[in-house]
Tab-separated table of C-alpha atoms in Angstrom:
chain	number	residue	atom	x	y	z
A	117	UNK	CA	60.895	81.574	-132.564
A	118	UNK	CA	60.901	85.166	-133.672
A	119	UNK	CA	58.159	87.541	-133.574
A	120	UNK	CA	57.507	91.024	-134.064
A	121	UNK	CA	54.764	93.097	-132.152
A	122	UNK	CA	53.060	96.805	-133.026
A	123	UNK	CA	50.629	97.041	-130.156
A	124	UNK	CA	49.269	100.084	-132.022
A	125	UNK	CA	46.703	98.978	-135.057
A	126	UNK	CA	45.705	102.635	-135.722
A	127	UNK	CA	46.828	106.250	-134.742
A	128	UNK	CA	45.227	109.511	-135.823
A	129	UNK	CA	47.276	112.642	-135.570
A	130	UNK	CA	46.975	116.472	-136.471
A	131	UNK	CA	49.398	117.754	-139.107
A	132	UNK	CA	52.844	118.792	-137.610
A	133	UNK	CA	52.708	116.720	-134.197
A	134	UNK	CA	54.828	114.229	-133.269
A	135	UNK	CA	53.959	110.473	-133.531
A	136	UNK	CA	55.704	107.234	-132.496
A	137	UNK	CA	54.986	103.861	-133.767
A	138	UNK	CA	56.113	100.974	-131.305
A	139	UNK	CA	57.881	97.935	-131.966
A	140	UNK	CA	58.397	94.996	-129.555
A	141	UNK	CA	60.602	91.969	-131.138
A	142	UNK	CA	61.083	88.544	-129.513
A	143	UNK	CA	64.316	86.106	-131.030
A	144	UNK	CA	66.593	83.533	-129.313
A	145	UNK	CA	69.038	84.508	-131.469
A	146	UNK	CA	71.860	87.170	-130.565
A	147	UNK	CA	72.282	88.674	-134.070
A	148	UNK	CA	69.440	89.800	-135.686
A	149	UNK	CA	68.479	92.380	-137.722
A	150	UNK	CA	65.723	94.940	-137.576
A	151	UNK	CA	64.012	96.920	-140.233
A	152	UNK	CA	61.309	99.430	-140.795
A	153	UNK	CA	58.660	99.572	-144.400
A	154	UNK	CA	56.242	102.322	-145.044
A	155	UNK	CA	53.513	101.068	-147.442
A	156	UNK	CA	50.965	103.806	-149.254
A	157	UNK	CA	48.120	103.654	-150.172
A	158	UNK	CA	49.536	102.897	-153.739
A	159	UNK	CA	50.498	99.409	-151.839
A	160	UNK	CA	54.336	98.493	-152.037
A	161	UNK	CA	55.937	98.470	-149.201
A	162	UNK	CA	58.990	100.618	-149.267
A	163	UNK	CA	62.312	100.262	-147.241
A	164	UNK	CA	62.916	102.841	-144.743
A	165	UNK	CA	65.595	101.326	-142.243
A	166	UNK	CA	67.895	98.205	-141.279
A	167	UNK	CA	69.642	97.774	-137.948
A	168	UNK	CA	71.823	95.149	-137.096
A	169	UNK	CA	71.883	93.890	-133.383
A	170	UNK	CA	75.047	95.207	-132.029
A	171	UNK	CA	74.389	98.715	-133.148
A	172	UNK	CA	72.093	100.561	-130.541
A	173	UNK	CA	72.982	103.805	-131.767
A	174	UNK	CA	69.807	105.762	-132.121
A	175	UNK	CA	69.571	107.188	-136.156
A	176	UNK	CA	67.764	110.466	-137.707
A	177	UNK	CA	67.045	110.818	-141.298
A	178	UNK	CA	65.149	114.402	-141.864
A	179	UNK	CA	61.954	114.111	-139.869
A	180	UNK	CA	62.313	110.258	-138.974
A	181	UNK	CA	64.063	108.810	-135.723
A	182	UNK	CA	64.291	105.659	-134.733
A	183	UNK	CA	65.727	104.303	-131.312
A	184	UNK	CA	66.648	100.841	-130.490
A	185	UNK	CA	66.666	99.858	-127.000
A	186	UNK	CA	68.220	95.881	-126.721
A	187	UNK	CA	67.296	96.101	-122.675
A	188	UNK	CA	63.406	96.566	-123.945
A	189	UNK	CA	63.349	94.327	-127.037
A	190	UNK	CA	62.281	97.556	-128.579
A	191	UNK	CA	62.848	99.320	-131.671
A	192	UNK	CA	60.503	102.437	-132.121
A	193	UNK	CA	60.049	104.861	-134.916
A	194	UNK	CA	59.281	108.618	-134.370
A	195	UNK	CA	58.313	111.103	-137.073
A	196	UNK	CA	58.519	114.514	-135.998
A	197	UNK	CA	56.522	117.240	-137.433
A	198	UNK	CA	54.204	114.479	-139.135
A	199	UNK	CA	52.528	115.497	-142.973
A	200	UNK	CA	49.825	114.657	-144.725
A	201	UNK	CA	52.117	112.549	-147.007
A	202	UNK	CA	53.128	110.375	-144.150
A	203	UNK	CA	49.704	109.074	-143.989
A	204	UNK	CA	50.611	104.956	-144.625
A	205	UNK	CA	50.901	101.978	-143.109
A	206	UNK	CA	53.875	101.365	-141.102
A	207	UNK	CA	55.826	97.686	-140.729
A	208	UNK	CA	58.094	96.970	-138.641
A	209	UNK	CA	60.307	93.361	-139.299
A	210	UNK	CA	62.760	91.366	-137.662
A	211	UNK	CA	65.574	88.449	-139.338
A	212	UNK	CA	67.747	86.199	-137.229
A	213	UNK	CA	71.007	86.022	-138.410
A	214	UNK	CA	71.028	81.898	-137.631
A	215	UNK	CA	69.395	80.572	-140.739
A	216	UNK	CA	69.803	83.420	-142.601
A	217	UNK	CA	65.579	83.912	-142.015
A	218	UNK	CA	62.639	85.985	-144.029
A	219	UNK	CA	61.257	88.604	-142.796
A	220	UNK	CA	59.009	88.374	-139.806
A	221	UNK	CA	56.821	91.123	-140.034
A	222	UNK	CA	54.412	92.924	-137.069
A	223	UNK	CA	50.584	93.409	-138.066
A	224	UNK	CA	51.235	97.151	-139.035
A	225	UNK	CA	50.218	100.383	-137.597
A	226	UNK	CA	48.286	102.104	-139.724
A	227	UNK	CA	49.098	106.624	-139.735
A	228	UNK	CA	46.511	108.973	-140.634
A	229	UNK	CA	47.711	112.125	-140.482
A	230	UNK	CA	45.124	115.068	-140.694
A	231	UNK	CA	45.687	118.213	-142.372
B	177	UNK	CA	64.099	102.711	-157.017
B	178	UNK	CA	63.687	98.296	-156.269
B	179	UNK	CA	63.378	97.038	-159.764
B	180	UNK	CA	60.763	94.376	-158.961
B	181	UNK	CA	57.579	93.784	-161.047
B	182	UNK	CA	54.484	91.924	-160.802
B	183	UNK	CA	51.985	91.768	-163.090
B	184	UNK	CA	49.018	91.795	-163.395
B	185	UNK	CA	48.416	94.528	-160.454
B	186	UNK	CA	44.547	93.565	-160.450
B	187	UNK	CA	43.114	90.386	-161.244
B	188	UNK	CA	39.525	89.132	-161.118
B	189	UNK	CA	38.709	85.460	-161.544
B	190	UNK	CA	36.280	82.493	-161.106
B	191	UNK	CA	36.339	79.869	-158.684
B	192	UNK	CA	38.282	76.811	-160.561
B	193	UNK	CA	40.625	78.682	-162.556
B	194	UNK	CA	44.295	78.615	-162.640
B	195	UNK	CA	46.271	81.415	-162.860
B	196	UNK	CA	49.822	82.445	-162.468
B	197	UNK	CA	50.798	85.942	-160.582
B	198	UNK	CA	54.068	86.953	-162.333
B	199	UNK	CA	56.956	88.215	-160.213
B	200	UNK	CA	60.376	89.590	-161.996
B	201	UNK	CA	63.589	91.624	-160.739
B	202	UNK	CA	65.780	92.939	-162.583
B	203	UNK	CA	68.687	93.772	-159.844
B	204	UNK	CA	70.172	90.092	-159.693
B	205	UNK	CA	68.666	89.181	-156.470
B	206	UNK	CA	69.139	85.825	-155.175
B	207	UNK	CA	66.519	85.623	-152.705
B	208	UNK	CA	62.743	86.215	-153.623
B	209	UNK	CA	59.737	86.157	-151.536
B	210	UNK	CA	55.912	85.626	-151.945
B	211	UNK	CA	53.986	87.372	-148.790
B	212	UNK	CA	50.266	87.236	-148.824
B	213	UNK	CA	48.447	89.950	-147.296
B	214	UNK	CA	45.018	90.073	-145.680
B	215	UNK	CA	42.436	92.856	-145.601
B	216	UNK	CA	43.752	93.316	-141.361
B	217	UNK	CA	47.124	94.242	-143.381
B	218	UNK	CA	49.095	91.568	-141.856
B	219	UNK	CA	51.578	90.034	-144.167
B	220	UNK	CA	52.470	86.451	-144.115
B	221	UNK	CA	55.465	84.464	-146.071
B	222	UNK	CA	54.076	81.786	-147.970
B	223	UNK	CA	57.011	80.807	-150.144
B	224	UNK	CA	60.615	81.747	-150.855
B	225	UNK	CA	63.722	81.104	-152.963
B	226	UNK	CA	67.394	81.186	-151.948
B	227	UNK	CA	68.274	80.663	-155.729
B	228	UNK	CA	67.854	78.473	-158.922
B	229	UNK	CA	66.116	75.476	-158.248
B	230	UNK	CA	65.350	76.049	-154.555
B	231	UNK	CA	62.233	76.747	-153.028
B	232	UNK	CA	60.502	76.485	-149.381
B	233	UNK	CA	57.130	76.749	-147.853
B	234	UNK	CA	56.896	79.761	-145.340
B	235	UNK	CA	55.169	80.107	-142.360
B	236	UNK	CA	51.721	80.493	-143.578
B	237	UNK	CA	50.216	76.965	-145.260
B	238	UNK	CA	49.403	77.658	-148.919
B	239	UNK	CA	47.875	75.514	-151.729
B	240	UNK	CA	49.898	77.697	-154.322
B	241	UNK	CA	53.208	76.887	-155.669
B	242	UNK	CA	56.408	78.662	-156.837
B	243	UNK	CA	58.767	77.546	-159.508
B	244	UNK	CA	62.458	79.438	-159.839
B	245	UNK	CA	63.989	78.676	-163.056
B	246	UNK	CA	65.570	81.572	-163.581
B	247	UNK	CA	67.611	84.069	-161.463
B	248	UNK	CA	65.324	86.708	-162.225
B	249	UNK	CA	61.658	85.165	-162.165
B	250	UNK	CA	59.581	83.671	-159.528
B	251	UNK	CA	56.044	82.948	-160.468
B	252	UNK	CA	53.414	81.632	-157.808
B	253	UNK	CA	50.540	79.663	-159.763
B	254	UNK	CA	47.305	78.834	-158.379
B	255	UNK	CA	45.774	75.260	-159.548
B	256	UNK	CA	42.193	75.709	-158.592
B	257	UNK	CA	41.497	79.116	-157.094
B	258	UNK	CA	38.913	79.679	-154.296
B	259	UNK	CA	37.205	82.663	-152.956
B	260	UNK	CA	39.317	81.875	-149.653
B	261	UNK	CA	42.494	82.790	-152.267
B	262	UNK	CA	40.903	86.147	-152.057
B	263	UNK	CA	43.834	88.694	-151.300
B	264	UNK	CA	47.379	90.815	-151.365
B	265	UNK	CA	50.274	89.461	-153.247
B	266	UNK	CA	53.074	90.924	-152.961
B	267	UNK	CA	56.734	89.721	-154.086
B	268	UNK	CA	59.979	90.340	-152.717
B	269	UNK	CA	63.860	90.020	-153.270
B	270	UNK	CA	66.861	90.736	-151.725
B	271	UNK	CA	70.569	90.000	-151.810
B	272	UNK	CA	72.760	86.945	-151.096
B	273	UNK	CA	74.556	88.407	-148.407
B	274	UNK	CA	73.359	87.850	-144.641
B	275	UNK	CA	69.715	90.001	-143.811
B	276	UNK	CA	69.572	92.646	-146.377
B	277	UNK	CA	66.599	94.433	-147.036
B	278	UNK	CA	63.923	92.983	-149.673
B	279	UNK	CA	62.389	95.047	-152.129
B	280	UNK	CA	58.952	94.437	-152.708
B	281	UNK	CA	56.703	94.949	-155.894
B	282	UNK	CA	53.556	96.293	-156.167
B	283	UNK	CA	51.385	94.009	-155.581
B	284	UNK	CA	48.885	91.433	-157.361
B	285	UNK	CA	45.215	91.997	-156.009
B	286	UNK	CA	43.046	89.194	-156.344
B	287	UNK	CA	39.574	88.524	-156.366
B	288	UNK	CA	38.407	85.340	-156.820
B	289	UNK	CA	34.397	85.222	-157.138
């Protein structure tokens, strides 16, 4: 069965540090695929990232990172020089190839950043 | 921009009513999803639809239902709601090729008192 874990349920951080959000997945299958959703306060959830299971390379867009570690069943997300505006909540999701699954969302980690 | 809509994005009801939450894309998506989201934020699947005609329970048990008639619309009704149907509703699609990313609406938040 798949699952998706984000240990942290809240995190509070001063304008311009650096935050990471964990994620911890669990599958049986060997191709899976691994996303990341932001969701505002406004309340959709909006896409941010997909990564398939045989690509480990770790990816940058502007302030966001994210690095994928198969060895850890891990795929974090770092945003460096955090902003107000990246105040949200943060899901991470996980969809086994086999069956062609939903998304199996973690419980969120919700960002506050403070100005 | 996902061109998924759900109306309405607020509704308030009493205990008994029925009511359908409206869910429409307008990017040909074959697959659709209905997640229902608790005040704790987590989201749950509680029905989905591969295409016309075809629709499946999710993981979490529901006492809605889902019709999919059309391509492009995927309404969830609600026979008799309860103040336990209190929540999030938020609807999804994505494409028919293997794990793409769904694009979610808005939302529907309901209150049933």
């Amino acid at each position: 069965a798949q699952k998706v874990t984000q240990a942290q349920t809240e995190i509070s951080v001063v304008e311009k540090e650096d935050v990471t959000l964990d994620c911890v997945y669990e599958t049986r299958d060997t191709t899976y695929y691994l996303f990341w959703y932001k969701q505002p306060p406004s309340g959709e959830l909006v896409f941010l990232i997909r990564r398939n299971s045989f690509d480990e390379q770790n990816e940058i867009s502007g302030r966001y990172s994210w690095n994928f570690q198969k060895s850890t069943s891990s795929f974090n997300f770092t945003i460096t020089a955090s902003q107000v505006v990246d105040s949200a909540v943060y899901f991470c999701a996980l969809s086994e190839a086999w069956g062609n699954t939903p998304l199996v969302f973690g419980k969120g980690t919700r960002l506050s950043v403070i100005a | 921009e996902a061109d998924i809509y759900q109306t309405p994005r607020y509704l308030v009801i009493g205990t008994g009513k029925k009511i359908t939450l409206e869910c429409s894309q307008t990017m040909g998506h074959d697959k659709m999803y209905w997640y229902q989201q608790d005040p704790g934020m987590e989201l749950h699947l509680i029905h989905y639809s591969y295409g016309v005609n075809s629709t499946e329970k999710g993981d979490l048990s529901s006492e809605s239902t889902v019709s999919r008639i059309r391509t492009e619309h995927f309404p969830l009704t609600l026979e008799s709601a309860r103040p336990s149907h209190t929540s999030q509703y938020l609807c999804a699609s994505s494409e028919r090729q293997l794990n793409t990313e769904a694009f979610f609406g808005q939302g529907t938040r309901l209150t049933v008192v």
